[in-house]
Structure formats: structure tokens, C-alpha cells
PDB file of C-alpha atoms in Angstrom:
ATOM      1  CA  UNK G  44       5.459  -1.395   0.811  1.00 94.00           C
ATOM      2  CA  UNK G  45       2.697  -4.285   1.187  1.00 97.00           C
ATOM      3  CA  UNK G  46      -0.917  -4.793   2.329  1.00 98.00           C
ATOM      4  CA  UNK G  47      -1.896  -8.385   3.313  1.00 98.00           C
ATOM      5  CA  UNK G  48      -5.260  -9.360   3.306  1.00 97.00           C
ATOM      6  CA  UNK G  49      -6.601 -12.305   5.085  1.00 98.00           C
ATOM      7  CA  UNK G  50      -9.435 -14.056   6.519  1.00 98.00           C
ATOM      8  CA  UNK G  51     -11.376 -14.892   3.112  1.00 97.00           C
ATOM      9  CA  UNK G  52     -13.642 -18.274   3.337  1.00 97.00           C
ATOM     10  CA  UNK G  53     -16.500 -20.381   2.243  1.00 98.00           C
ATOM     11  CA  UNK G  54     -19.343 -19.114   4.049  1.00 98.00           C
ATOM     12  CA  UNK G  55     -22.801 -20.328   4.236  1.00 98.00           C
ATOM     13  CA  UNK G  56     -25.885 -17.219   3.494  1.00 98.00           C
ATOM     14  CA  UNK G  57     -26.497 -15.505   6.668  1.00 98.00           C
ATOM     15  CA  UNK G  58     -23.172 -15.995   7.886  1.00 98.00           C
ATOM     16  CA  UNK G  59     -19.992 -13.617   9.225  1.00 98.00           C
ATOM     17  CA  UNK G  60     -16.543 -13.170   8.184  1.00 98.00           C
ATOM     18  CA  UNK G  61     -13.842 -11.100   9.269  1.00 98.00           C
ATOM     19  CA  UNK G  62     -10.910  -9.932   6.724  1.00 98.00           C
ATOM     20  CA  UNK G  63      -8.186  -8.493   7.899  1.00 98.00           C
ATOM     21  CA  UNK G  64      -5.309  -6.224   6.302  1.00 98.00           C
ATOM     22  CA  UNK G  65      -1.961  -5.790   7.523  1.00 98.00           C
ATOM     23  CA  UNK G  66      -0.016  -2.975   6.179  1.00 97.00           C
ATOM     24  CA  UNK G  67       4.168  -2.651   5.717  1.00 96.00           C
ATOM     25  CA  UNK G  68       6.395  -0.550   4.729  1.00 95.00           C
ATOM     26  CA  UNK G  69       4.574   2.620   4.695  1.00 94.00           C
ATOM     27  CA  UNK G  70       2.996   4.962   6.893  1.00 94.00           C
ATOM     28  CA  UNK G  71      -0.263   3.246   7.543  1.00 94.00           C
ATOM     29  CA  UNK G  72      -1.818   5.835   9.967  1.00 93.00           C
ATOM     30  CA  UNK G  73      -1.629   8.645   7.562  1.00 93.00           C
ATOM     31  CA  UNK G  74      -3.691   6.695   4.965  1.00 93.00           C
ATOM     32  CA  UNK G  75      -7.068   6.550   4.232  1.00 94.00           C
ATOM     33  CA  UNK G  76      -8.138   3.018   4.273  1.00 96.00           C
ATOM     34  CA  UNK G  77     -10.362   1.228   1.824  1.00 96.00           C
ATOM     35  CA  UNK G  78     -12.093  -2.338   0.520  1.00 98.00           C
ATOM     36  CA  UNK G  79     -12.911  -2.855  -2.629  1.00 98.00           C
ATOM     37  CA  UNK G  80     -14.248  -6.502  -4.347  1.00 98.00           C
ATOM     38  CA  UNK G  81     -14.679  -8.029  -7.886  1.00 98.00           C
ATOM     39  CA  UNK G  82     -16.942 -10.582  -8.589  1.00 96.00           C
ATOM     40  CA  UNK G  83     -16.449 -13.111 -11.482  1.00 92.00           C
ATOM     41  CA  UNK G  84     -17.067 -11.054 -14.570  1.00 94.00           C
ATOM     42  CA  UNK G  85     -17.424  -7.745 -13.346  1.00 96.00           C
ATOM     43  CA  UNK G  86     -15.923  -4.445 -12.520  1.00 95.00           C
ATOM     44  CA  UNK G  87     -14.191  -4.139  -9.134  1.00 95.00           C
ATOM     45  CA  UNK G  88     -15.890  -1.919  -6.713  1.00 96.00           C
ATOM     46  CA  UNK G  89     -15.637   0.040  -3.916  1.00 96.00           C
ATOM     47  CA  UNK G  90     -17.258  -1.253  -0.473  1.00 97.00           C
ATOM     48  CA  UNK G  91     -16.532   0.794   2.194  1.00 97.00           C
ATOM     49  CA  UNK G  92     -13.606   3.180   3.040  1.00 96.00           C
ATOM     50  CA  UNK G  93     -12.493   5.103   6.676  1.00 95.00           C
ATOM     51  CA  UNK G  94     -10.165   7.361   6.878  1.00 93.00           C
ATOM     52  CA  UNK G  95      -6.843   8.152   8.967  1.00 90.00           C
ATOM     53  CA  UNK G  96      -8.389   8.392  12.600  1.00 87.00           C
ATOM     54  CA  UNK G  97     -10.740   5.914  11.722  1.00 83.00           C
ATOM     55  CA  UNK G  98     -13.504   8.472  10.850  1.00 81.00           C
ATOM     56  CA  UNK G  99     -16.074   9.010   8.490  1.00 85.00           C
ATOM     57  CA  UNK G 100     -16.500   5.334   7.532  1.00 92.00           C
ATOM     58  CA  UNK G 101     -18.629   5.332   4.385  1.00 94.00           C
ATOM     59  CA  UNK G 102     -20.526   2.201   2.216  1.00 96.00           C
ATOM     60  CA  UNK G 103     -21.432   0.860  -1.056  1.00 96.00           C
ATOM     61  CA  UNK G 104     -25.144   1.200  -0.642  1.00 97.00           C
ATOM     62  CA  UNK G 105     -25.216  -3.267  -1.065  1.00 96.00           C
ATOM     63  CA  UNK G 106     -23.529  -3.254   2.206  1.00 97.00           C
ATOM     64  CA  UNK G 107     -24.558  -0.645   4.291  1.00 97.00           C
ATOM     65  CA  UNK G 108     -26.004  -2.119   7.618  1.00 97.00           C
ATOM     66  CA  UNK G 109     -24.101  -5.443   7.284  1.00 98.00           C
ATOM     67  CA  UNK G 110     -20.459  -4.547   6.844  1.00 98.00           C
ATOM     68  CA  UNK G 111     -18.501  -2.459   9.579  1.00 98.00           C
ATOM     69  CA  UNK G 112     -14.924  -1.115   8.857  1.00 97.00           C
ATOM     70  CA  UNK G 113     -11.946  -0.406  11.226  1.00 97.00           C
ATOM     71  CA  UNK G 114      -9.044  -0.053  11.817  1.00 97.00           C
ATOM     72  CA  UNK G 115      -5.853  -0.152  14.386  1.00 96.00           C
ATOM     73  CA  UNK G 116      -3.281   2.491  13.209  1.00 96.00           C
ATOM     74  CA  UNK G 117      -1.196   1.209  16.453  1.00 96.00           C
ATOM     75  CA  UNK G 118      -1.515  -3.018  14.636  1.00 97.00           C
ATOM     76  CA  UNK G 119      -1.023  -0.960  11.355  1.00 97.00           C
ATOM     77  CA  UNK G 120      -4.167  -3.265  10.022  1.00 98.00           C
ATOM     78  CA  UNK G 121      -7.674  -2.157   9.012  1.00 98.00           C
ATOM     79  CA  UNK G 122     -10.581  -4.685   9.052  1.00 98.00           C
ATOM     80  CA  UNK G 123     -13.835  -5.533   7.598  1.00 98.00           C
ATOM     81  CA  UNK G 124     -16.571  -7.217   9.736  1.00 98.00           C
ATOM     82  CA  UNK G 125     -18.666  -8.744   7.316  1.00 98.00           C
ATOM     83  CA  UNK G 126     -22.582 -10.113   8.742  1.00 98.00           C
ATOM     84  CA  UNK G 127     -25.657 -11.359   6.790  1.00 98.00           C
ATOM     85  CA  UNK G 128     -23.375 -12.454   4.197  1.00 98.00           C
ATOM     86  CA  UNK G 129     -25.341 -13.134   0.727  1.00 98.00           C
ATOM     87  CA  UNK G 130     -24.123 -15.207  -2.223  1.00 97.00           C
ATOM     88  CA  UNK G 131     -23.995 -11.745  -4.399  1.00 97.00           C
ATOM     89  CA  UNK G 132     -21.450 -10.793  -1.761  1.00 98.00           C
ATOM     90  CA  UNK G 133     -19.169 -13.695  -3.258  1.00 98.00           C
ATOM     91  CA  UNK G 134     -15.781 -11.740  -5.096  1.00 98.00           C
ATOM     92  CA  UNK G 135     -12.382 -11.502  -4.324  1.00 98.00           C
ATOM     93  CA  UNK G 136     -12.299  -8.734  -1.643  1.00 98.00           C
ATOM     94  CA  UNK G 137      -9.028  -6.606  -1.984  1.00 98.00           C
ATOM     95  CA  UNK G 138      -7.882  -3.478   0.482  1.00 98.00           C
ATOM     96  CA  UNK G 139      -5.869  -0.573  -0.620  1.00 97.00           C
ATOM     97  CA  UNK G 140      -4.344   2.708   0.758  1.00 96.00           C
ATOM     98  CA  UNK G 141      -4.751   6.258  -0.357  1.00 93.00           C
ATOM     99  CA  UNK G 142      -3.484   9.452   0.401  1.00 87.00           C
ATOM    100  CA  UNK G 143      -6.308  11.393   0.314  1.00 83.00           C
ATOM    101  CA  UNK G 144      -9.859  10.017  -1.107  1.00 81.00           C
ATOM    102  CA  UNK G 145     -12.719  12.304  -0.774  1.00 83.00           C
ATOM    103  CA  UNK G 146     -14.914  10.753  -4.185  1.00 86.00           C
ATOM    104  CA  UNK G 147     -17.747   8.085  -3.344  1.00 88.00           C
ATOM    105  CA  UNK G 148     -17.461   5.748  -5.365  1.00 87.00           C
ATOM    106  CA  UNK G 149     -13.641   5.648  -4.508  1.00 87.00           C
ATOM    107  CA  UNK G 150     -11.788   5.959  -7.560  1.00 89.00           C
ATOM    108  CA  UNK G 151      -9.147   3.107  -8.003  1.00 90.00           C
ATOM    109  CA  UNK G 152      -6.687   5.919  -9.097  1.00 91.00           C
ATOM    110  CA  UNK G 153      -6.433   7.848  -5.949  1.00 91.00           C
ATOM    111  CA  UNK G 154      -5.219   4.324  -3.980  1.00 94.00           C
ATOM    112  CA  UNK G 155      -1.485   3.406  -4.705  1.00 93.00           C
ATOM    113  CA  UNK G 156      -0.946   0.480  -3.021  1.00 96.00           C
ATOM    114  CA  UNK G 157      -2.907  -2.513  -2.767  1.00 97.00           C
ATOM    115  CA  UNK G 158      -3.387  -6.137  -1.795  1.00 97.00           C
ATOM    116  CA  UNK G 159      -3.255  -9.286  -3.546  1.00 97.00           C
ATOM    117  CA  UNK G 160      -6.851 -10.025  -2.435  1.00 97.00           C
ATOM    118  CA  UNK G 161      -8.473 -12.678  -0.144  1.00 98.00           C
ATOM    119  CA  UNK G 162     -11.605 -14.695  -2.008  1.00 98.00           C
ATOM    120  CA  UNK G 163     -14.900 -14.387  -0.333  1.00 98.00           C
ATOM    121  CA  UNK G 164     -17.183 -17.275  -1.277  1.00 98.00           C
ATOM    122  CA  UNK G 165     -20.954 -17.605   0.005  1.00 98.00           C
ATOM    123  CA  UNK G 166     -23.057 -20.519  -0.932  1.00 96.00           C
TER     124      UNK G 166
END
């Protein structure tokens, strides 16, 4: 059971990323998908989640309008298109599966397996 992120960079403001998340072991297309980030000294949070049939995509209000997620249940591997990056969008950026997550804020308990994270940098 593993989910590989990827695609974390150095980014100037104003500029796009694209992380990427490929999932093992497990039956990715019956998850609900999500992305989560810590910055230095804070909590990690929640930035957007989608579920199984790639519906229902929902935001962390700092991103809404500049990050898109998706995903490819046949690639097992759900994305996040990341635009008009912003230096307060600088964390490590981490994705994780769930069952079932209905809450907004996701709560970190209802995901059971994650990532090892991919650092997001922009300055």
C-alpha cells in the first residue's frame, strides 16, 4: 500500500506546478482522493479533495480558483494543477486516500494512507 507524490519545485510567484500521486497496492478507484500541505511551523491542512468518480471536487477557500484536482482511476494517480502560485502557498504538499470523507475541512483521521510528501517552494 503506497502513494507517491511528485512534481514539487522551486517556483517563481505567479507561476504553475503540477504534483502528481501515484497510488499502489490498494484499490485506488474506490477512494476518495485528497491534498493536504504544511507549511514551516504550522498545522497541516486540507487543500482540496475529489472523490471516487472524480466528483464533487471541493477547496480550501486560499486556493479556490487557482488549484484544480483530478484524477485517473484507470493511471491509479490523482493530480493537483497548481496556477498563480504565491509564496504563502510554499509547504510540503502531501496526498492521502480515504474511504469515505464527507467533513470540510477533511479530517486527517478519516485518510489511512498517505504520502511521504513532495516540497512546494515559491519565491
Amino acid at each position: 500500500v503506497q502513494l507517491v507524490e511528485s512534481g514539487g519545485d522551486l517556483v517563481q510567484p505567479g507561476g504553475s506546478l503540477r504534483l502528481s500521486c501515484a497510488a499502489s497496492g490498494f484499490t485506488f478507484s474506490s477512494n476518495c482522493m485528497g491534498w493536504f500541505r504544511q507549511a514551516p511551523g504550522k498545522e497541516r491542512e486540507g487543500v482540496a479533495r475529489i472523490w471516487t468518480g472524480g466528483t464533487s471536487p471541493i477547496y480550501a477557500d486560499s486556493v479556490k480558483g487557482r488549484f484544480t484536482i483530478s484524477r485517473d482511476n484507470a493511471k491509479s494517480t490523482v493530480y493537483l494543477q497548481m496556477n498563480s502560485l504565491k509564496p504563502e502557498d510554499t509547504a510540503m504538499y502531501y496526498c492521502a486516500a480515504a474511504g469515505v470523507s464527507y467533513a470540510w475541512p477533511p479530517p486527517e483521521y478519516e485518510y489511512d494512507v498517505w504520502g511521504q510528501g513532495t516540497q512546494v517552494t515559491v519565491s
